[in-house]
XYZ file of C-alpha atoms in Angstrom:
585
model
C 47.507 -117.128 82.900
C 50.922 -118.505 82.053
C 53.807 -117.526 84.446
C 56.788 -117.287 82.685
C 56.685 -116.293 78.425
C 59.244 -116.774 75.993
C 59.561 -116.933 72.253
C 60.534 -120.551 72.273
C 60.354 -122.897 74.736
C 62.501 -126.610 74.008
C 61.565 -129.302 75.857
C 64.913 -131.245 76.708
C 68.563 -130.745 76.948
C 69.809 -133.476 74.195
C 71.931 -132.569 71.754
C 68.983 -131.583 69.799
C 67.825 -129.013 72.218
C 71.089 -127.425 73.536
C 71.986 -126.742 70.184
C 69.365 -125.615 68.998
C 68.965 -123.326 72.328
C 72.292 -122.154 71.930
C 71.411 -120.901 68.252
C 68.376 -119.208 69.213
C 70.561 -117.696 71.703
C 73.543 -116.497 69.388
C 70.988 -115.156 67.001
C 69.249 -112.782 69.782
C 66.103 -114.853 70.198
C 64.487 -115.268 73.915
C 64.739 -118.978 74.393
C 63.753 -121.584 77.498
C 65.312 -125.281 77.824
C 63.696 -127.616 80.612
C 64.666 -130.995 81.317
C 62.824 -133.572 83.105
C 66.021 -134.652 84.881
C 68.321 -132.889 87.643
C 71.247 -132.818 85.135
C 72.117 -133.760 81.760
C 73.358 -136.897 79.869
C 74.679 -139.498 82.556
C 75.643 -142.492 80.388
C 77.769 -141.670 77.119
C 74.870 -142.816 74.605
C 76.202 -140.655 71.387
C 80.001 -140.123 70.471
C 80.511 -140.364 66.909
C 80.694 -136.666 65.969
C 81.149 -135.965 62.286
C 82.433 -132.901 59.993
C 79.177 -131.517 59.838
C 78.093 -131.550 62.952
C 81.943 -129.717 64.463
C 80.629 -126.871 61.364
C 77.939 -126.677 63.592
C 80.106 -126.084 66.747
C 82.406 -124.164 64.496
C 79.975 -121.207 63.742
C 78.521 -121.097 66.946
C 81.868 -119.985 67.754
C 85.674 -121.073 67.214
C 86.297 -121.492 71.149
C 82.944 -123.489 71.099
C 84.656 -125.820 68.321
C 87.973 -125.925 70.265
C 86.611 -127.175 73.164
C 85.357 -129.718 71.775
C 88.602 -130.755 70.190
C 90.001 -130.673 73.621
C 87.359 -133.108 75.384
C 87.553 -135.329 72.162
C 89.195 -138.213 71.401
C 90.935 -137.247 67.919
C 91.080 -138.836 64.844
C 93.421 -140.954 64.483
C 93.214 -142.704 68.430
C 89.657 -143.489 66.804
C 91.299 -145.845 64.278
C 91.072 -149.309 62.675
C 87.718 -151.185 63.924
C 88.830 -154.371 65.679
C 87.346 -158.136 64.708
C 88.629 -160.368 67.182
C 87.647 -163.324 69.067
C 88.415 -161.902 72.151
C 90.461 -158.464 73.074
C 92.879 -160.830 74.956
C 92.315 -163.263 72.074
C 92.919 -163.852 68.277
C 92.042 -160.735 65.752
C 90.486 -161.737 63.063
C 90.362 -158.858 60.798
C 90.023 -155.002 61.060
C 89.169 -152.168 58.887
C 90.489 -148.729 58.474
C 87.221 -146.213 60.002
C 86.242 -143.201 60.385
C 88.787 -140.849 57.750
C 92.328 -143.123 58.900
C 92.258 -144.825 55.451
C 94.324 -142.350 53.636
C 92.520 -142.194 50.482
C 89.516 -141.157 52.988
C 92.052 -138.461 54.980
C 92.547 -136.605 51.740
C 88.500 -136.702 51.054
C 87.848 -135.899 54.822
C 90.474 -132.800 54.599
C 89.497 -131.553 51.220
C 85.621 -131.482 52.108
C 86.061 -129.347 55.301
C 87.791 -127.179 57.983
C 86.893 -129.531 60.804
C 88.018 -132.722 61.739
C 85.798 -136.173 62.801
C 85.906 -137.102 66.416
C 84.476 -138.877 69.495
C 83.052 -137.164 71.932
C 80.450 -138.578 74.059
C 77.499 -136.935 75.043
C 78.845 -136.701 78.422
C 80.978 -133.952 77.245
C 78.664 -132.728 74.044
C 75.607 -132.101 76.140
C 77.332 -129.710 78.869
C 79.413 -128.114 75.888
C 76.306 -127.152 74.363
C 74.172 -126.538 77.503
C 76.896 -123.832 79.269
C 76.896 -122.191 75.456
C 72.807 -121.733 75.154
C 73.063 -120.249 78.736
C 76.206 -118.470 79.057
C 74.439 -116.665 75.700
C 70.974 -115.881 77.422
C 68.950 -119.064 77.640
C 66.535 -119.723 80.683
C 66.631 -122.860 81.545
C 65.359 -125.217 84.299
C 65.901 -128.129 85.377
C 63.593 -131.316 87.244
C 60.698 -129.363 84.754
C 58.651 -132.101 83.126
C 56.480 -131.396 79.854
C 53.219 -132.239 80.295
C 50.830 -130.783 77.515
C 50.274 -128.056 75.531
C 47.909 -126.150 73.212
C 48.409 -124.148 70.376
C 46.426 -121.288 68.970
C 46.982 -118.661 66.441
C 49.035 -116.410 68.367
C 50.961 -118.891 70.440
C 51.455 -122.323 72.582
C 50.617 -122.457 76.281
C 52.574 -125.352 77.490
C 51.609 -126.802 80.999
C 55.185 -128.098 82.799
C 55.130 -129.938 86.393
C 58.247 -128.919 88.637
C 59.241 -132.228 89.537
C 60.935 -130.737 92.999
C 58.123 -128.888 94.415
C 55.205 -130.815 92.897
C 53.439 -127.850 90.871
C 52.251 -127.336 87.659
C 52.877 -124.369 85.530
C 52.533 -122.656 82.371
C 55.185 -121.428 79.945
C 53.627 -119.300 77.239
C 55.527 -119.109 74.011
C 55.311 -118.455 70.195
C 56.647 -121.733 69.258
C 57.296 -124.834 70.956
C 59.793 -127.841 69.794
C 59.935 -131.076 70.892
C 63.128 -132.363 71.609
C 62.833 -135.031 74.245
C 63.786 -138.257 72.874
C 62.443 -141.375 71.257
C 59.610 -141.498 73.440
C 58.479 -137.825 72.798
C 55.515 -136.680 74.612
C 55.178 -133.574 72.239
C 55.965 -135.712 69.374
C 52.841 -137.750 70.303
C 50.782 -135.220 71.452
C 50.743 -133.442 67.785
C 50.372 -136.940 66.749
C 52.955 -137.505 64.501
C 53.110 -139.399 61.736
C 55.580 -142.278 62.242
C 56.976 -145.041 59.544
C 58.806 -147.984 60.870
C 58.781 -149.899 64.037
C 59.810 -149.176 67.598
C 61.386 -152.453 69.544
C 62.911 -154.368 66.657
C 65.639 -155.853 69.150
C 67.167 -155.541 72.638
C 70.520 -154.208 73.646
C 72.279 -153.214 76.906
C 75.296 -151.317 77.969
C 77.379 -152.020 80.521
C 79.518 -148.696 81.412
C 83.135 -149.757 83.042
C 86.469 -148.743 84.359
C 89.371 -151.074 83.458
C 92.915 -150.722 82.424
C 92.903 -152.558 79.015
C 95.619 -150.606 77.434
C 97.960 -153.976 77.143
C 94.791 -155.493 74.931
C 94.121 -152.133 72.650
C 96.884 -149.237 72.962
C 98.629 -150.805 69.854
C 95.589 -151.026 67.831
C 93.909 -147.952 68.713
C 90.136 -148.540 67.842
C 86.620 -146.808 69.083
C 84.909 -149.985 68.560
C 86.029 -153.537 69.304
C 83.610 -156.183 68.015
C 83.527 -159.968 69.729
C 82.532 -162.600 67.320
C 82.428 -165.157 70.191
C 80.747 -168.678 69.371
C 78.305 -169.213 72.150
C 77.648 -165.437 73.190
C 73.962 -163.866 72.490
C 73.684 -162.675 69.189
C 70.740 -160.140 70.012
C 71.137 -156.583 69.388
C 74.141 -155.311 67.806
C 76.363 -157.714 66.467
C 77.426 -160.785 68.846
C 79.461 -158.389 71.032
C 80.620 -154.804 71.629
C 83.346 -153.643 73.357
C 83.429 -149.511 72.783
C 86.178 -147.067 74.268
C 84.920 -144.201 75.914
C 87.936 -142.577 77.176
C 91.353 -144.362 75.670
C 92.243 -146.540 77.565
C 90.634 -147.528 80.649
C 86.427 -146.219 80.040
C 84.848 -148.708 78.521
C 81.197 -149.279 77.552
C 79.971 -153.040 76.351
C 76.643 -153.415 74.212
C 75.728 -156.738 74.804
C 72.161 -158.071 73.165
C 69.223 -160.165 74.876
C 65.942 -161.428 73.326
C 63.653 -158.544 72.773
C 60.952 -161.410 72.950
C 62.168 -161.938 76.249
C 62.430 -159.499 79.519
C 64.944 -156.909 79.813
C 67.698 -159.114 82.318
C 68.639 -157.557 85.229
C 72.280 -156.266 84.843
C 73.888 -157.044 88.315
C 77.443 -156.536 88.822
C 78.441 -160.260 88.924
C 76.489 -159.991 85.287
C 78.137 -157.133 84.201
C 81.537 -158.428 85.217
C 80.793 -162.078 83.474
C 80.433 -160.485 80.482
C 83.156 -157.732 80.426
C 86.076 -160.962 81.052
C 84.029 -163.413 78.638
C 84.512 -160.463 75.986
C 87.926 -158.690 76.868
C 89.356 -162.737 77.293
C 90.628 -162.115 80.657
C 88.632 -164.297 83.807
C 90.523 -162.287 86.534
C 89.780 -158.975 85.059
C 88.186 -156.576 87.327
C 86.059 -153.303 86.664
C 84.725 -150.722 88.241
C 81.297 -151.038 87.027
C 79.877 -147.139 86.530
C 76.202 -148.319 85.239
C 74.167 -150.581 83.495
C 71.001 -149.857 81.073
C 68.880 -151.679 78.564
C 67.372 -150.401 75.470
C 65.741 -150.962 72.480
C 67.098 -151.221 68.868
C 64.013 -148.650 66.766
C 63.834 -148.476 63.085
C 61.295 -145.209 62.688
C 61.070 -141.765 61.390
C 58.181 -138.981 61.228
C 57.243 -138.379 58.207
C 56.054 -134.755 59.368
C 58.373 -133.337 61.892
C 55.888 -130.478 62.283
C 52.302 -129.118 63.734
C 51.622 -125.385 63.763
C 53.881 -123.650 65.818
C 55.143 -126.920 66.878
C 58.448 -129.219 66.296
C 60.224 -132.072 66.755
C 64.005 -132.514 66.539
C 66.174 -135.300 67.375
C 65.411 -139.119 68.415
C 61.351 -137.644 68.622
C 61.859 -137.710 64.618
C 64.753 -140.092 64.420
C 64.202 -143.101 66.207
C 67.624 -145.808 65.197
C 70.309 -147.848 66.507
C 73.647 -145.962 66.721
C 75.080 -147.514 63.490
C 77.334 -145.393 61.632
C 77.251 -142.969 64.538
C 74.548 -140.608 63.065
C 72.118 -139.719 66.031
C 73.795 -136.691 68.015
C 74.790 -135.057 64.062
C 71.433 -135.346 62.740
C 70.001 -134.081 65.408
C 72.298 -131.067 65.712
C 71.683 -130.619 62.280
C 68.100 -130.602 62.814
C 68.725 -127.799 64.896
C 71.054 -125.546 62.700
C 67.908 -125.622 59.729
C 65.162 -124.384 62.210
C 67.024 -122.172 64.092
C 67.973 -119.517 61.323
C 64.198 -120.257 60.275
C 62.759 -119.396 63.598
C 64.968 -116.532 63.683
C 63.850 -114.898 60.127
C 59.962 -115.237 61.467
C 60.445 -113.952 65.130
C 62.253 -111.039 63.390
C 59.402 -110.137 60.988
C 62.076 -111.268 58.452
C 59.707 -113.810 56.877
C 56.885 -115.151 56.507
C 55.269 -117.696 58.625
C 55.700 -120.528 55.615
C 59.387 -120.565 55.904
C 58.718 -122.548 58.888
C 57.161 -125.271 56.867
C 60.361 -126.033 54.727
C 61.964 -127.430 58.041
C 59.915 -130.418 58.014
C 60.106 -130.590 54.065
C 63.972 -130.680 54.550
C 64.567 -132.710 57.467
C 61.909 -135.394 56.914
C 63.795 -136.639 54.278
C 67.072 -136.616 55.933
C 65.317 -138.570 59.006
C 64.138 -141.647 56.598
C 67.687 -141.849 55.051
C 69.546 -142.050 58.514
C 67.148 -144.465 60.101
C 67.202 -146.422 56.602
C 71.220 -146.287 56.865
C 71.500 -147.446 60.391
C 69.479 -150.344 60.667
C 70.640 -151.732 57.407
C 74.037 -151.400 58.658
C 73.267 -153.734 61.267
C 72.065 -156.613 58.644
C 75.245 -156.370 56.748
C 77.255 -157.632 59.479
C 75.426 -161.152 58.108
C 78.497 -162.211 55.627
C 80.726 -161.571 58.461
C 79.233 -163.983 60.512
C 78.154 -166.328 57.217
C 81.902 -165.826 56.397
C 83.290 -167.280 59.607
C 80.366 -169.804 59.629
C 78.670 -168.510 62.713
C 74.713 -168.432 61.141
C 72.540 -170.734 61.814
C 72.165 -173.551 64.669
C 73.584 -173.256 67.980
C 76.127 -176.187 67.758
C 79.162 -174.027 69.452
C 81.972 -176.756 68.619
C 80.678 -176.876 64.785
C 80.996 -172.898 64.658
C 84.129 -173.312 66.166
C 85.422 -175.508 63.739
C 83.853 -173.432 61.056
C 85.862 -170.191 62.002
C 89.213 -172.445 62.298
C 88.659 -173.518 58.677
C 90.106 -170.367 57.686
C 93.614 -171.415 58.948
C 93.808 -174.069 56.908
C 95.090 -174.778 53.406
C 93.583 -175.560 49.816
C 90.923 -173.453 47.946
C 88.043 -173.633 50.540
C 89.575 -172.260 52.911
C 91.573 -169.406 50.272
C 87.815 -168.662 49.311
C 86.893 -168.251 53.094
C 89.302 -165.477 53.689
C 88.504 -163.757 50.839
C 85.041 -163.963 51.888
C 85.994 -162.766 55.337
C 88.005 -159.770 53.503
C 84.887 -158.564 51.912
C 82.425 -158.536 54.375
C 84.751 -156.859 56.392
C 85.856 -154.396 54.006
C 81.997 -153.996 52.992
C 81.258 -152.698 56.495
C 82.826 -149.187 55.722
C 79.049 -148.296 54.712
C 78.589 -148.310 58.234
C 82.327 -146.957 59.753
C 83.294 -144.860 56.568
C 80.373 -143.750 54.618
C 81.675 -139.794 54.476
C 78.659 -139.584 51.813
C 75.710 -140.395 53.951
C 77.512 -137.493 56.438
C 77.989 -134.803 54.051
C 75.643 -135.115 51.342
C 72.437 -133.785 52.328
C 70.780 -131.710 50.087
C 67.738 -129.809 50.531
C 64.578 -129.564 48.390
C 62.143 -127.243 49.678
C 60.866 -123.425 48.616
C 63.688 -122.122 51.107
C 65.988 -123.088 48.165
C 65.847 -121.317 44.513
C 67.250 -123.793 41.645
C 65.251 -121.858 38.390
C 65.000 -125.034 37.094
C 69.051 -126.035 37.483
C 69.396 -130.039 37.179
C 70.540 -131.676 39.939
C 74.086 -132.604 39.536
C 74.918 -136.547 39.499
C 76.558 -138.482 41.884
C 79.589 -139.817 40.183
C 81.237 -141.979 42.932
C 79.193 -143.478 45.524
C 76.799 -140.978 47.490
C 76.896 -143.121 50.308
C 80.848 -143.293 50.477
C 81.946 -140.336 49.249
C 81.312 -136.462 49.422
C 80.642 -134.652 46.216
C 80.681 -130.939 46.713
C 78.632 -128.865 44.358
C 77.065 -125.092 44.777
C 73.718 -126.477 43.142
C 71.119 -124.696 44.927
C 70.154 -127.024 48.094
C 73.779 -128.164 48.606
C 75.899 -127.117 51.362
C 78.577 -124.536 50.015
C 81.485 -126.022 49.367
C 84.710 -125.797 51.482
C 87.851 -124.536 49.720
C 90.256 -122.256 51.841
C 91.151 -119.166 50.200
C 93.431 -116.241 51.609
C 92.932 -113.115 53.214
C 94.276 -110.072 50.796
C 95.675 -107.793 54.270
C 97.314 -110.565 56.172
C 97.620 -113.668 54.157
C 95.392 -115.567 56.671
C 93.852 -118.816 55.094
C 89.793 -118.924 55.732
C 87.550 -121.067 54.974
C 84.601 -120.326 52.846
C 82.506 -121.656 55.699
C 84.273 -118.919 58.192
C 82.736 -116.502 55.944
C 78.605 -117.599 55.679
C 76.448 -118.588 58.632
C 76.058 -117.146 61.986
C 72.914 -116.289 61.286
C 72.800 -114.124 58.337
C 72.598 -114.768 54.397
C 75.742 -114.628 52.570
C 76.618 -113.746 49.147
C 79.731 -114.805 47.252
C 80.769 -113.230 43.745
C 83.742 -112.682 41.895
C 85.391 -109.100 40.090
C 82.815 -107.993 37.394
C 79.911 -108.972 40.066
C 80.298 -105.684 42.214
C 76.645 -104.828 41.721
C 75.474 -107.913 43.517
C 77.213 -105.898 46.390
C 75.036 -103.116 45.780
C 72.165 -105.036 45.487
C 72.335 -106.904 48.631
C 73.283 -103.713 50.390
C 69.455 -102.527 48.999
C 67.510 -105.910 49.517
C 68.796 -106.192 52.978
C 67.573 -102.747 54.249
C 64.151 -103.271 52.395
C 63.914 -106.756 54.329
C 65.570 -105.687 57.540
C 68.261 -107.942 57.680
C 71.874 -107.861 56.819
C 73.571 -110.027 53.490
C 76.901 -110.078 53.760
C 78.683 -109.862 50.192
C 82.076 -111.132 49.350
C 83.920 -110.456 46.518
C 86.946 -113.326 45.961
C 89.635 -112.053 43.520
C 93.133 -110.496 42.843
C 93.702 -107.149 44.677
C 89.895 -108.008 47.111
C 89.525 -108.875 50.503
C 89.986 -112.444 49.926
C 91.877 -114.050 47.413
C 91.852 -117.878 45.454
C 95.695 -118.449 45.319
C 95.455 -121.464 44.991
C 92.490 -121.467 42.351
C 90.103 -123.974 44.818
C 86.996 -121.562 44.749
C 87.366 -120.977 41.604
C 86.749 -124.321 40.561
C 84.148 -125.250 42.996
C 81.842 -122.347 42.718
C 80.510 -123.518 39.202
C 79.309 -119.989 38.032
C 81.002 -117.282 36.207
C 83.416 -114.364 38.102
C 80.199 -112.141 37.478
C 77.503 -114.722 38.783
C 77.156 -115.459 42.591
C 75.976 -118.039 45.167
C 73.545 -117.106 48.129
C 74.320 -118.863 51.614
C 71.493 -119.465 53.951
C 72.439 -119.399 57.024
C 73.072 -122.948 58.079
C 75.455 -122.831 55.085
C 73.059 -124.589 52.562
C 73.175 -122.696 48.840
C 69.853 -120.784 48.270
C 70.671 -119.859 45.153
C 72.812 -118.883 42.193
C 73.071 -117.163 39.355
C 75.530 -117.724 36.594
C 76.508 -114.248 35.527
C 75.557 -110.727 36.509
C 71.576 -109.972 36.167
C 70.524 -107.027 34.137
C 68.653 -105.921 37.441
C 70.807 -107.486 40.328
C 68.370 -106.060 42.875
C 65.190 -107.197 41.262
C 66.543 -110.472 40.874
C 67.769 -110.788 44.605
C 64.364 -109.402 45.776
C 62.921 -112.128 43.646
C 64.437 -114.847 44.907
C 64.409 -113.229 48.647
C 61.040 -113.247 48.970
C 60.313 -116.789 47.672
C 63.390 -118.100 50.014
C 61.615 -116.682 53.006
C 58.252 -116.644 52.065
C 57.266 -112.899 52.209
């Protein structure tokens, strides 16, 4: 008989699984978190963190959002992405990242009410952790998963406490997998996986130096080394990363995955910190050293039963364009609500099954994204004449062509210019952040057409309130006070929203109605002159994209559900209607 029961259990404490423990928690569900380990994240892996993800943080609460502001590196310190020979050496290009470009400022404020930062995992993980359990979430520690088995009713999961040496048994109603790219659960349900695992090697070197006299004036997250001689391998020929500005540091440095893993010593470590900063009497304070593999998979089910996977056990990619730690927060905020709606007797059990026809998807498209952003660092390197051979004086006469005059070498810059500007795919794609859109029968479109993409999905966010869309920010203005809110501020945390205009009051009615019959609160709000909330400025009114009498429904994780164009003869049949296919009653 199992010891301890719960209605979920989440094996590890990754981004994945805090969140999604801290959800569970927020929404009144009895959750457990164990982790194999005595504490959480030790090396700063993820740090990238995105607008959607800090939405995320921002509806699990605004002190939960501003304290992760406050461990963050802003915006703007995270800055132009460096090209150099050397940080003590010659630059030889950089790129506007991450929202600095101003064009991409005005897109990055206009699409939301949070802001892009770096944070490292360091700080993300314990954020997240102190919020599942400050909010009622067991959790323990030095617990290792080791098998479980599912049933109608329930999974009996078998853990070993790593401290005492005994096994025991956690029985819950639903289990989820959240422990990493070498998932035991994901294996165990046998997932099926795309891709390959191992595709190259990598290794980070974690370090304390001073190298504000190198950096300060260029401010910069990522500092890459195209150094003629150094080991291509892994990511790029060289990476020097800021953790904390300016004296953290953290360089990914490739080997042979054909080869062993090298043994990182400190003399190593050292060697290659001064062969990349440019300094030979540089010292460090070397903090660790760990090797790892560059994966290009996905599941293509993220889903057995009663149990899930989140996170790198669906997501398995190199850290290009910084999307591991969001999508798998993300992953989180859709099965949470879902979870939620079941354990409440809410829905029915086949809402679960849209998580997996949702997030699949998104897990293809990220891995896709991130290891093709590592191939197109190619015409960089074919720009400066640095493929091919291993001649290091013919590569270095290749990359001091570009000094010189006449048209090859005018050609050469140009070509530099372009690869370099091409990488913003990988350090400014807002699109491949912010666009996700959901097709599953959680969302109602009664046959609406998909809107177009009329710039470039990948680059650029194009709001819509097409059913399957996240709901548009605008900020709009409270009628009593004046206050400017976010449309965001006023869906999610856990409940459905609705959003209509003056001439729709009977949605209001009708959601009042629906809700009791399905036991569950929809929150109406009616934007107009002389209401609650006001459109001064006339944003909502053109992003909504239905009439003053039509309205949008807001899942919970802030995703339309649906929306009608005008006022229904029967507001309340029609809600029910779509209701009960959204949640599968």
């Amino acid at each position: 008989m199992a010891e301890i029961t719960t209605d979920v259990l989440i094996i590890g404490t990754g981004p994945a699984g805090c969140s999604c423990a801290a959800l569970l928690s927020s929404y009144g569900i009895d959750n457990m978190v164990v982790n194999r380990y005595r504490w959480l994240a030790n090396t700063p892996r993820a740090h990238i963190t995105n607008q959607r993800t800090m939405e995320v943080l921002r509806d699990l609460g605004h002190d939960v959002e501003a304290e992760a502001y406050m461990q963050a590196t802003e915006q703007d310190l995270m800055g132009e992405n460096v090209f150099c020979e050397s940080l003590a050496g010659e630059e030889i290009g950089r790129m506007k990242s991450w929202g600095t470009h101003p064009l991409s400022r005005a897109e990055h404020e206009l699409s939301s009410p949070s802001f892009m930062n770096d944070l490292p995992q360091t700080f993300m993980e314990p954020l997240l952790f102190k919020t599942a359990c400050s909010r009622g979430t067991q959790s323990r520690m030095s617990t290792e998963y080791l098998s479980h088995e599912q049933d109608a009713d329930g999974v009996t999961t078998t853990l070993l406490d790593r401290l005492s040496g005994r096994e025991f048994q956690v029985q819950s109603k639903y289990l989820i997998g959240a422990d990493g790219g070498n998932s035991l659960v994901a294996e165990h349900i046998d997932t099926p996986v795309e891709g390959q695992m191992g595709v190259g090697g990598s290794m980070n070197i974690l370090f304390k130096a001073d190298l504000s006299k190198y950096v300060a004036h260029r401010p910069s997250v990522l500092y890459w080394v195209m150094q003629p001689g150094a080991d291509v391998g892994g990511i790029g020929m060289g990476l020097v990363r800021m953790i904390r500005p300016w004296n953290e540091w953290l360089i990914v440095w490739g080997y042979d995955i054909n080869e062993p893993a090298p043994e990182v010593t400190p003399e190593f470590a050292t060697g290659v910190a001064r062969q990349l900063v440019g300094d030979p009497e540089l010292e460090i304070e070397l903090l660790s050293a760990n090797t790892w593999t560059v994966n290009d998979a996905y599941a293509t089910s993220m889903q057995k039963g009663r149990v899930f996977i989140m996170g790198d056990a669906a997501h398995r990619h190199p850290p290009s364009n910084g999307l591991g730690s969001n999508t798998s927060i993300q992953d989180s905020f859709n099965l949470a609500w879902k979870l939620t709606a079941v354990l409440k007797g809410q829905a029915g059990q086949a809402l679960l099954d849209t998580y997996s026809d949702e997030r699949a998807p998104i897990a293809k498209q990220i891995v896709t994204r991130a290891n093709q952003s590592i191939g197109e660092f190619g015409p960089i390197f074919q720009a400066l004449g640095m493929t091919g051979g291993t001649d290091i004086e013919l590569i270095k006469q290749n990359m001091d062509a570009r000094c010189d005059a006449g048209p090859d070498a005018e050609a050469q810059r140009a070509a530099l210019r372009d690869a370099i500007e091409f990488k913003k795919y990988e350090f400014d794609a807002h699109g491949v952040e912010m666009n996700q859109r959901y097709r599953s029968t959680a969302v109602v479109t009664d046959g609406q057409m998909e809107p177009a993409f009329d710039l470039d999905a990948e680059l650029h966010f194009q709001p819509t309130t097409w059913p399957g869309a996240r709901l548009p920010h605008t900020w709009i203005f409270r009628g009593s006070n004046g206050d400017k809110v976010s449309t965001l501020d006023l869906c999610g945390h856990g409940q459905f929203t609705l959003f209509t205009g003056i001439g729709g009051e009977a949605w209001r009615e009708a959601a009042t109605q629906v809700g009791a019959d399905f036991g569950m609160a929809i929150n109406v709000h009616v934007i107009g002159p002389r209401q609650e909330y006001v459109d001064h400025v006339g944003d909502w009114a053109r992003a909504n994209e239905v009439s003053d009498t039509g309205c949008i429904l807001v899942r919970p994780d802030h995703h339309v559900a649906w929306r009608a164009d005008e006022l229904s003869e029967d507001p309340k049949s029609e809600l029910a209607r779509v209701m009960n296919t959204i949640l599968a009653r």
